[in-house]
Short mmCIF file of C-alpha atoms in Angstrom, two decimals:
data_model
loop_
_atom_site.label_atom_id
_atom_site.label_comp_id
_atom_site.label_asym_id
_atom_site.label_seq_id
_atom_site.Cartn_x
_atom_site.Cartn_y
_atom_site.Cartn_z
CA MET A 1 -27.67 -17.78 14.38
CA LEU A 2 -26.42 -15.49 11.68
CA ARG A 3 -27.03 -16.92 8.22
CA LYS A 4 -23.72 -16.76 6.40
CA ARG A 5 -23.83 -15.39 2.90
CA LYS A 6 -20.70 -14.85 0.81
CA ARG A 7 -20.45 -11.67 -1.15
CA LYS A 8 -19.88 -12.19 -4.90
CA THR A 9 -17.01 -9.96 -5.88
CA ALA A 10 -15.00 -9.53 -9.02
CA ALA A 11 -12.32 -11.68 -7.42
CA ALA A 12 -14.82 -14.49 -6.81
CA LEU A 13 -16.04 -14.30 -10.40
CA LEU A 14 -12.47 -14.43 -11.59
CA LEU A 15 -11.90 -17.50 -9.45
CA LEU A 16 -14.86 -19.29 -11.03
CA LEU A 17 -13.66 -18.47 -14.52
CA ALA A 18 -10.18 -19.69 -13.72
CA LEU A 19 -11.56 -22.91 -12.27
CA ALA A 20 -13.52 -23.45 -15.45
CA GLY A 21 -10.30 -23.07 -17.41
CA ALA A 22 -8.57 -25.52 -15.09
CA SER A 23 -11.27 -28.15 -15.60
CA ALA A 24 -10.73 -27.81 -19.34
CA GLY A 25 -7.12 -28.84 -18.96
CA CYS A 26 -5.52 -25.40 -18.69
CA ALA A 27 -4.10 -25.84 -15.19
CA ARG A 28 -0.62 -27.09 -14.53
CA THR A 29 0.04 -29.66 -11.81
CA MET A 30 1.53 -28.05 -8.72
CA PRO A 31 5.01 -29.33 -7.87
CA GLY A 32 5.36 -31.44 -4.74
CA SER A 33 6.33 -29.10 -1.92
CA ALA A 34 8.97 -31.38 -0.39
CA ALA A 35 10.86 -31.90 -3.64
CA ALA A 36 10.37 -28.33 -4.85
CA SER A 37 11.69 -26.84 -1.62
CA GLU A 38 15.10 -28.40 -2.28
CA ALA A 39 15.12 -28.04 -6.07
CA ARG A 40 17.40 -25.62 -7.87
CA GLY A 41 17.30 -24.27 -11.38
CA PRO A 42 16.02 -21.36 -13.49
CA ILE A 43 13.14 -19.29 -12.13
CA THR A 44 10.86 -16.53 -13.36
CA VAL A 45 10.11 -13.40 -11.36
CA TRP A 46 7.39 -10.84 -12.01
CA LEU A 47 7.88 -7.10 -11.51
CA SER A 48 5.38 -4.26 -11.46
CA ASN A 49 5.14 -1.97 -14.48
CA ASN A 50 6.69 0.93 -12.57
CA ALA A 51 9.57 2.11 -14.77
CA GLN A 52 11.97 2.70 -11.88
CA GLU A 53 11.24 -0.71 -10.35
CA VAL A 54 11.79 -2.39 -13.72
CA THR A 55 15.16 -0.63 -14.00
CA TRP A 56 16.14 -1.89 -10.54
CA GLY A 57 14.82 -5.38 -11.33
CA LYS A 58 16.79 -5.74 -14.55
CA LYS A 59 20.02 -4.74 -12.81
CA MET A 60 19.36 -7.07 -9.87
CA VAL A 61 18.67 -9.95 -12.28
CA ALA A 62 21.82 -9.25 -14.28
CA GLU A 63 23.94 -9.28 -11.13
CA TRP A 64 22.46 -12.60 -10.00
CA ASN A 65 22.70 -14.24 -13.41
CA ALA A 66 26.36 -13.29 -13.78
CA LYS A 67 27.16 -15.40 -10.71
CA HIS A 68 24.59 -18.21 -11.13
CA PRO A 69 24.61 -19.49 -14.73
CA ARG A 70 22.69 -22.66 -13.80
CA GLU A 71 20.03 -20.84 -11.76
CA ARG A 72 19.22 -17.96 -14.02
CA ILE A 73 16.39 -15.52 -13.41
CA LYS A 74 13.97 -14.48 -16.13
CA ALA A 75 12.20 -11.22 -15.27
CA GLN A 76 8.84 -10.20 -16.70
CA LYS A 77 6.15 -7.67 -15.85
CA ILE A 78 3.04 -8.93 -14.09
CA PRO A 79 0.51 -10.02 -16.75
CA ALA A 80 -2.00 -7.37 -17.71
CA GLY A 81 -5.37 -7.35 -15.99
CA LYS A 82 -7.90 -5.00 -14.44
CA THR A 83 -5.68 -5.10 -11.36
CA SER A 84 -2.48 -6.98 -10.62
CA GLU A 85 -4.36 -8.77 -7.82
CA GLU A 86 -6.85 -10.24 -10.28
CA ALA A 87 -4.07 -11.23 -12.67
CA LEU A 88 -2.20 -12.99 -9.86
CA SER A 89 -5.34 -14.75 -8.64
CA ALA A 90 -5.96 -16.09 -12.13
CA SER A 91 -2.37 -17.26 -12.44
CA ILE A 92 -2.69 -19.26 -9.20
CA ILE A 93 -5.64 -21.20 -10.56
CA ALA A 94 -4.00 -21.69 -13.95
CA GLY A 95 -0.82 -22.87 -12.23
CA ASN A 96 1.43 -20.54 -14.20
CA SER A 97 2.46 -18.00 -11.56
CA ALA A 98 6.03 -16.79 -11.41
CA CYS A 99 8.19 -18.13 -8.60
CA LEU A 100 8.51 -14.67 -7.02
CA VAL A 101 6.28 -11.63 -7.42
CA PHE A 102 7.81 -8.30 -6.43
CA ASN A 103 4.51 -6.47 -6.17
CA THR A 104 2.30 -8.48 -3.81
CA SER A 105 -0.29 -6.40 -1.98
CA PRO A 106 -0.64 -7.45 1.67
CA ALA A 107 -4.41 -7.07 1.30
CA SER A 108 -4.43 -9.92 -1.23
CA VAL A 109 -2.20 -12.33 0.69
CA PRO A 110 -5.09 -13.94 2.63
CA GLN A 111 -6.97 -14.53 -0.62
CA PHE A 112 -3.93 -16.02 -2.35
CA GLN A 113 -3.25 -18.13 0.74
CA LYS A 114 -6.83 -19.43 0.69
CA GLN A 115 -6.30 -20.43 -2.94
CA ALA A 116 -3.24 -22.45 -1.85
CA GLY A 117 -1.24 -20.18 -4.09
CA LEU A 118 1.57 -19.16 -1.74
CA VAL A 119 4.53 -20.96 -0.19
CA PRO A 120 4.98 -20.40 3.57
CA LEU A 121 8.44 -18.91 3.81
CA ASP A 122 8.86 -20.39 7.28
CA ASP A 123 9.53 -23.71 5.51
CA PHE A 124 13.05 -22.51 4.66
CA PRO A 125 15.76 -22.78 7.34
CA GLY A 126 16.36 -19.42 9.02
CA ALA A 127 13.56 -17.67 7.11
CA GLU A 128 11.64 -16.36 10.10
CA ARG A 129 14.84 -15.05 11.65
CA TYR A 130 15.84 -13.38 8.37
CA ILE A 131 12.45 -11.69 7.89
CA THR A 132 12.17 -10.39 11.45
CA ALA A 133 15.79 -9.21 11.56
CA ARG A 134 15.52 -7.34 8.26
CA THR A 135 12.09 -5.84 8.90
CA GLY A 136 12.30 -5.10 12.62
CA GLY A 137 9.24 -4.59 14.78
CA ALA A 138 6.95 -4.02 11.78
CA ALA A 139 7.33 -7.67 10.74
CA ALA A 140 4.51 -8.79 13.06
CA GLN A 141 1.93 -7.00 10.89
CA TYR A 142 2.78 -9.32 7.99
CA ARG A 143 2.23 -12.66 9.72
CA SER A 144 -0.85 -14.51 8.53
CA GLU A 145 -3.52 -15.74 10.93
CA ASP A 146 -1.81 -19.17 11.13
CA GLY A 147 1.33 -17.47 12.43
CA LYS A 148 3.38 -17.98 9.25
CA PHE A 149 4.94 -15.57 6.77
CA TYR A 150 3.59 -15.89 3.23
CA GLN A 151 5.25 -12.62 2.26
CA ILE A 152 8.42 -10.75 3.05
CA PRO A 153 7.78 -7.03 3.58
CA TRP A 154 9.81 -5.40 0.81
CA LYS A 155 9.26 -1.67 0.38
CA SER A 156 6.96 1.00 1.78
CA ASN A 157 5.67 4.33 0.56
CA PRO A 158 4.60 6.12 3.76
CA VAL A 159 1.61 8.28 2.87
CA MET A 160 2.12 12.00 3.54
CA ILE A 161 0.85 15.34 2.23
CA LEU A 162 2.93 16.75 -0.63
CA TYR A 163 2.24 20.37 -1.57
CA ASN A 164 3.15 22.89 -4.27
CA LYS A 165 5.08 25.74 -2.67
CA LYS A 166 4.44 28.09 -5.60
CA LEU A 167 0.67 27.74 -5.31
CA PHE A 168 0.83 28.22 -1.53
CA GLU A 169 2.77 31.43 -2.04
CA LYS A 170 0.29 32.55 -4.69
CA ALA A 171 -2.54 32.06 -2.18
CA GLY A 172 -0.71 34.12 0.45
CA LEU A 173 0.30 31.11 2.54
CA ASP A 174 3.73 30.46 4.00
CA PRO A 175 5.29 27.92 1.61
CA GLU A 176 8.03 26.90 4.05
CA HIS A 177 5.90 26.53 7.15
CA PRO A 178 2.35 25.80 5.98
CA LYS A 179 -0.44 25.48 8.52
CA LEU A 180 -1.67 22.00 7.75
CA SER A 181 -1.27 19.97 10.95
CA THR A 182 -4.79 20.31 12.39
CA TYR A 183 -8.11 19.81 10.65
CA GLU A 184 -9.02 23.44 11.34
CA ASP A 185 -5.77 24.76 9.87
CA PHE A 186 -5.91 22.39 6.90
CA LEU A 187 -9.42 23.54 6.04
CA ALA A 188 -8.49 27.22 6.46
CA SER A 189 -5.45 26.85 4.19
CA SER A 190 -7.52 24.90 1.68
CA ARG A 191 -10.10 27.68 1.52
CA LYS A 192 -7.41 30.24 0.76
CA LEU A 193 -5.94 28.06 -1.97
CA VAL A 194 -9.28 27.66 -3.73
CA HIS A 195 -10.93 31.02 -3.03
CA SER A 196 -7.82 32.93 -4.14
CA GLY A 197 -7.86 31.11 -7.46
CA ALA A 198 -4.43 29.60 -6.86
CA ALA A 199 -5.80 26.12 -7.56
CA LYS A 200 -9.08 24.52 -8.60
CA ALA A 201 -8.79 22.10 -5.69
CA ALA A 202 -6.80 22.24 -2.49
CA ILE A 203 -6.39 18.45 -2.68
CA TRP A 204 -7.78 16.01 -5.23
CA PRO A 205 -7.65 12.38 -4.08
CA ALA A 206 -9.29 9.80 -6.31
CA PRO A 207 -13.01 9.83 -5.40
CA SER A 208 -13.63 6.57 -7.25
CA SER A 209 -14.99 3.42 -5.65
CA GLU A 210 -12.12 0.92 -6.01
CA PHE A 211 -11.50 -0.83 -2.69
CA PHE A 212 -7.87 0.28 -2.42
CA GLN A 213 -8.66 3.99 -2.68
CA ALA A 214 -9.78 3.87 0.97
CA TRP A 215 -6.16 3.44 1.99
CA TYR A 216 -5.12 6.93 0.87
CA ASP A 217 -7.83 9.13 2.35
CA PHE A 218 -9.78 7.43 5.14
CA TYR A 219 -7.23 4.88 6.34
CA ALA A 220 -4.18 7.16 6.33
CA SER A 221 -6.19 9.77 8.23
CA PHE A 222 -7.65 7.23 10.66
CA ILE A 223 -4.20 5.81 11.45
CA ALA A 224 -2.88 9.31 12.12
CA GLU A 225 -5.90 10.31 14.23
CA THR A 226 -5.66 7.16 16.40
CA HIS A 227 -1.87 7.14 16.86
CA GLY A 228 -1.48 4.00 14.79
CA ARG A 229 -4.60 1.89 15.22
CA PRO A 230 -5.38 -0.64 12.44
CA LEU A 231 -8.84 -0.91 10.91
CA VAL A 232 -9.39 -4.37 12.43
CA GLU A 233 -7.91 -5.53 15.71
CA ASP A 234 -8.45 -8.83 17.52
CA GLY A 235 -10.94 -9.87 14.88
CA GLU A 236 -13.18 -6.81 15.32
CA PRO A 237 -13.56 -3.57 13.32
CA ARG A 238 -12.16 -0.65 15.30
CA PHE A 239 -13.18 2.43 13.33
CA ASP A 240 -16.81 3.16 14.26
CA ASP A 241 -15.93 5.52 17.10
CA PRO A 242 -15.37 9.26 17.66
CA ALA A 243 -11.98 9.14 15.89
CA GLY A 244 -13.49 7.51 12.81
CA ARG A 245 -16.32 10.06 12.76
CA ARG A 246 -13.86 12.95 13.03
CA VAL A 247 -12.00 11.64 10.01
CA MET A 248 -15.20 11.21 8.01
CA ASP A 249 -16.46 14.69 8.92
CA PHE A 250 -13.11 16.29 8.03
CA TRP A 251 -13.09 14.82 4.53
CA ARG A 252 -16.81 15.51 4.13
CA SER A 253 -16.11 19.18 4.79
CA LEU A 254 -13.46 19.23 2.05
CA TYR A 255 -15.90 17.82 -0.49
CA ARG A 256 -18.90 19.82 0.70
CA GLU A 257 -16.99 23.10 0.35
CA LYS A 258 -15.59 22.08 -3.06
CA LEU A 259 -12.05 22.14 -1.68
CA ALA A 260 -11.74 18.59 -3.01
CA GLN A 261 -13.42 17.60 -6.26
CA PRO A 262 -15.85 14.68 -6.59
CA GLU A 263 -14.79 13.93 -10.19
CA LEU A 264 -11.88 11.67 -11.06
CA PHE A 265 -9.01 13.69 -12.51
CA PRO A 266 -7.57 12.15 -15.70
CA GLY A 267 -3.95 12.04 -14.58
CA ASP A 268 -2.00 13.67 -11.76
CA SER A 269 -3.90 16.74 -10.54
CA MET A 270 -0.92 18.26 -8.72
CA ALA A 271 1.47 17.72 -11.62
CA ALA A 272 -1.11 19.40 -13.86
CA GLY A 273 -1.34 22.41 -11.54
CA LYS A 274 -5.01 21.81 -10.75
CA ALA A 275 -4.50 20.78 -7.12
CA ALA A 276 -2.18 22.38 -4.58
CA MET A 277 -1.70 19.19 -2.56
CA THR A 278 -1.76 15.44 -2.96
CA ILE A 279 -1.75 12.55 -0.52
CA ALA A 280 0.93 10.12 -1.65
CA GLY A 281 4.16 8.35 -0.84
CA PRO A 282 7.74 8.96 -1.97
CA TRP A 283 7.05 7.22 -5.29
CA ALA A 284 5.35 10.49 -6.33
CA VAL A 285 8.51 12.56 -5.94
CA ALA A 286 9.81 11.40 -9.34
CA ALA A 287 6.78 13.03 -10.96
CA TYR A 288 7.39 16.40 -9.31
CA LYS A 289 11.10 16.87 -8.71
CA ASP A 290 11.86 18.44 -12.09
CA SER A 291 8.71 20.55 -12.42
CA ILE A 292 7.38 21.50 -8.97
CA ASP A 293 8.99 23.09 -5.93
CA TRP A 294 7.35 20.77 -3.44
CA GLY A 295 7.24 20.31 0.30
CA VAL A 296 5.96 17.50 2.49
CA VAL A 297 4.15 17.36 5.84
CA PRO A 298 2.44 14.60 7.86
CA VAL A 299 -1.20 13.68 7.40
CA PRO A 300 -3.28 16.12 9.51
CA THR A 301 -5.08 15.20 12.71
CA SER A 302 -7.88 16.91 14.63
CA LYS A 303 -5.54 18.38 17.24
CA GLY A 304 -2.26 18.33 15.32
CA LEU A 305 0.77 16.14 15.96
CA PRO A 306 4.48 16.66 15.32
CA ALA A 307 5.96 14.57 12.54
CA SER A 308 7.88 12.47 15.06
CA ARG A 309 4.59 11.20 16.55
CA THR A 310 2.43 10.84 13.45
CA HIS A 311 1.58 7.40 12.09
CA THR A 312 0.35 6.71 8.57
CA PHE A 313 -0.54 4.02 6.05
CA SER A 314 2.43 2.06 4.75
CA ASP A 315 1.37 1.61 1.09
CA GLU A 316 3.71 -1.38 1.27
CA LYS A 317 4.38 -4.03 -1.35
CA SER A 318 5.75 -7.45 -0.44
CA VAL A 319 7.52 -10.28 -2.21
CA SER A 320 5.77 -13.66 -2.16
CA MET A 321 6.75 -17.08 -3.44
CA PHE A 322 3.99 -18.79 -5.41
CA SER A 323 3.13 -22.47 -5.28
CA ALA A 324 3.73 -23.03 -8.99
CA CYS A 325 7.46 -22.57 -8.37
CA GLU A 326 9.40 -25.74 -9.14
CA HIS A 327 12.83 -24.52 -7.98
CA ARG A 328 12.03 -23.09 -4.58
CA ALA A 329 15.52 -23.40 -3.08
CA THR A 330 16.78 -21.09 -5.82
CA ALA A 331 13.79 -18.79 -5.38
CA TRP A 332 14.49 -18.45 -1.64
CA ASP A 333 18.12 -17.58 -2.31
CA VAL A 334 17.04 -15.03 -4.92
CA LEU A 335 14.56 -13.53 -2.47
CA LYS A 336 17.30 -13.05 0.12
CA PHE A 337 19.66 -11.64 -2.51
CA ALA A 338 17.04 -9.17 -3.77
CA THR A 339 16.27 -7.96 -0.23
CA SER A 340 19.88 -7.70 0.94
CA LYS A 341 21.23 -4.46 2.33
CA GLN A 342 23.04 -3.82 -0.96
CA GLN A 343 20.00 -4.43 -3.16
CA ASP A 344 17.75 -2.47 -0.81
CA GLY A 345 20.16 0.42 -1.17
CA ALA A 346 19.99 0.10 -4.95
CA LEU A 347 16.18 0.05 -4.80
CA LEU A 348 16.21 3.22 -2.70
CA ASP A 349 18.60 4.90 -5.12
CA VAL A 350 16.66 4.02 -8.27
CA THR A 351 13.06 4.38 -7.04
CA GLY A 352 13.14 6.58 -3.93
CA GLN A 353 10.92 4.02 -2.21
CA MET A 354 11.68 2.97 1.34
CA PRO A 355 13.09 -0.54 1.94
CA MET A 356 11.35 -2.25 4.83
CA ARG A 357 14.22 -1.86 7.25
CA PRO A 358 14.33 -0.02 10.58
CA ASP A 359 16.32 3.20 10.94
CA LEU A 360 16.78 3.98 7.26
CA LEU A 361 18.38 7.35 7.95
CA LYS A 362 21.25 5.63 9.72
CA THR A 363 21.53 2.62 7.39
CA TYR A 364 21.65 4.73 4.22
CA GLY A 365 22.85 8.01 5.68
CA ASP A 366 25.02 8.97 2.71
CA TRP A 367 22.11 8.59 0.29
CA PHE A 368 19.77 10.73 2.37
CA ALA A 369 22.47 13.37 2.73
CA LYS A 370 22.50 13.64 -1.06
CA ASN A 371 18.71 13.41 -1.32
CA PRO A 372 17.39 15.43 1.64
CA GLY A 373 13.88 15.69 0.18
CA TYR A 374 13.30 12.07 1.13
CA ARG A 375 14.39 12.39 4.76
CA LYS A 376 10.87 13.04 6.08
CA PHE A 377 9.58 9.95 4.32
CA ALA A 378 12.37 7.89 5.88
CA GLY A 379 11.47 9.20 9.32
CA GLN A 380 7.82 8.44 8.70
CA ALA A 381 8.71 4.89 7.60
CA ASP A 382 9.36 3.99 11.24
CA ARG A 383 5.68 4.70 12.07
CA ILE A 384 3.56 2.90 9.52
CA VAL A 385 0.49 0.68 9.80
CA GLU A 386 -0.48 -2.06 7.35
CA VAL A 387 -3.87 -3.31 6.19
CA PRO A 388 -5.18 -6.06 8.50
CA ASN A 389 -3.93 -9.50 7.47
CA VAL A 390 -7.35 -11.17 7.59
CA ALA A 391 -9.40 -13.31 5.24
CA GLY A 392 -11.92 -11.38 3.15
CA SER A 393 -9.73 -8.29 3.19
CA VAL A 394 -10.69 -7.03 -0.27
CA ASP A 395 -14.42 -7.41 0.42
CA MET A 396 -13.93 -5.62 3.72
CA TRP A 397 -12.27 -2.61 2.12
CA GLN A 398 -14.90 -2.49 -0.60
CA ALA A 399 -17.66 -2.34 2.01
CA LEU A 400 -15.96 0.65 3.63
CA ARG A 401 -15.28 2.37 0.31
CA ASP A 402 -18.90 2.04 -0.82
CA ARG A 403 -20.14 3.85 2.27
CA TRP A 404 -17.35 6.46 1.99
CA THR A 405 -18.23 7.29 -1.60
CA ALA A 406 -21.93 7.69 -0.81
CA SER A 407 -21.48 9.68 2.40
CA VAL A 408 -18.24 11.63 2.15
CA VAL A 409 -17.79 12.24 -1.57
CA PHE A 410 -21.42 12.71 -2.63
CA GLY A 411 -23.09 13.54 0.70
CA ARG A 412 -26.00 11.18 0.15
CA GLU A 413 -26.11 9.95 3.75
CA PRO A 414 -24.83 11.19 7.12
CA THR A 415 -21.31 10.13 8.03
CA GLY A 416 -22.25 8.53 11.36
CA PRO A 417 -24.74 5.99 9.98
CA ALA A 418 -22.45 5.33 7.00
CA LEU A 419 -19.59 4.46 9.32
CA ARG A 420 -21.83 2.24 11.43
CA ASP A 421 -23.15 0.43 8.36
CA ALA A 422 -19.61 -0.20 7.12
CA SER A 423 -18.57 -1.51 10.53
CA ASP A 424 -21.59 -3.85 10.69
CA LYS A 425 -20.88 -5.18 7.21
CA ILE A 426 -17.24 -5.79 8.02
CA SER A 427 -18.18 -7.60 11.23
CA GLN A 428 -20.41 -9.86 9.16
CA LEU A 429 -17.62 -10.50 6.65
CA LEU A 430 -15.15 -11.31 9.40
CA ASP A 431 -17.64 -13.84 10.82
CA GLU A 432 -18.23 -15.40 7.41
CA TYR A 433 -14.60 -15.87 6.58
#
C-alpha cells in the first residue's frame, strides 16, 4: 500500500501560522449558516488590484448603494500578500474574509473549500439555475467534486498569441498573415525575428517556477494540441502522452535555440520592445493599444488548427462567497447584480475582459463592432478549458512546473522522463488528497 505523505507547501505553512493566530484569540467566530443565509445588511467585497477592475468595481458599488441604503457595499482591494491566494487562505483562518471576493482563482477553490472557507452557492434558491444559465456549457468545469458550486465563473481571459506587427515587418515577415499556426512555422518565424535582430526574443514567457506560470506556456499549448483536454480527467493525469511530449519538445526548442529567454524579464518584454510576441489574454491589450500595432492569433499546434477549432486556457477568475459573511442573503443578491447582463457589459467595456457568458459576439455585438480588436478573443472564449477542480490543485501544478523549469527552460533533463516524473507525482498527490 502506498504510504501517504503530504507535501509541505507555502500554503500549508501559511495555514499553520494562521491556526496559531487563531488559537491566540485572533479568529472570529463563524456565523451560523442557517441564520446568515437569510440575514441582510452591509457587506464588504474585495477586488483585485487591477486598475480597470477597481474602476468597474467602484461604479458597480455606487450603483448598488444608491438603491440599497440599508445593505451598503464597502469595496476594498484584496489584502497584500505574496499571492492573493495566500492572503485569502489566511483570511479564512482568521475569520475576517470579505463576503464576496471578485478575484478567486479556480485552482484555489478546493483548498478554500477544504478550509471550510466558502459558502456553497447551491444553498440559495435558484442559484444553480442562475449559474448554469449565465455561464452556459462551461459551467460544469466549475462544479466541485461534491457536485456543488462554490464559485460563480465571472470573467475569462482566453490565452492567445499577441504579436508586434512592426517587428514582424522588420524581420521580413508578413505582419497581417503571420505563419504561426504550426510548431514548424512558429519556430521558423521565431528564428527570423531573432536572427534578423528585430527582437532579442521571439517570445518571452515568464520562466520562473511559480505554480501558476504553467498555465500560460505548457497548459495553454497542451489544451490546444489535444483539442481541449484538461490536465486531469476522471481522477487521473492525462498529459504524459505523445501530445504532452510534443508540447514539451516545442517549447524546449524555443529555449534551446535562444528564441525564448531563460531569464525573467523585469516588466513586460513585448511592451519594452524586447520580445516580438507574448502569450496572454485580452487584459494585455490595454498595455499595448496606444503604443504597439498588434495582432493576435491562436496558440500554435503541431499540425496547425484554424481559430474556430482551437481551444485554450481560460485564465478565468471567479466570484466566491466566504464563510465569514454574516449577511449572506444580501451577498447573494449583490453577486447576481454584479454578474447581470448590464454589469457584465460594463465590465467588458472598462476592462476588455470576457464575461463568462456564451456567444459574447451576439450578446454585446455593438461593443465588439466598436472594438474589433477584441473579436478574436470573444470567439476564443467559447472554447476554453479550466484548471481541474480537484483537491491538492496548487501542489499538483507546482510538481509540473518544477519539472518544466528543469527540463524545458534549463535543459537539465530530457523532456520525456520529466513529463513522466510529473505525472507520477501528480498521481500520488491525487491519491493522497
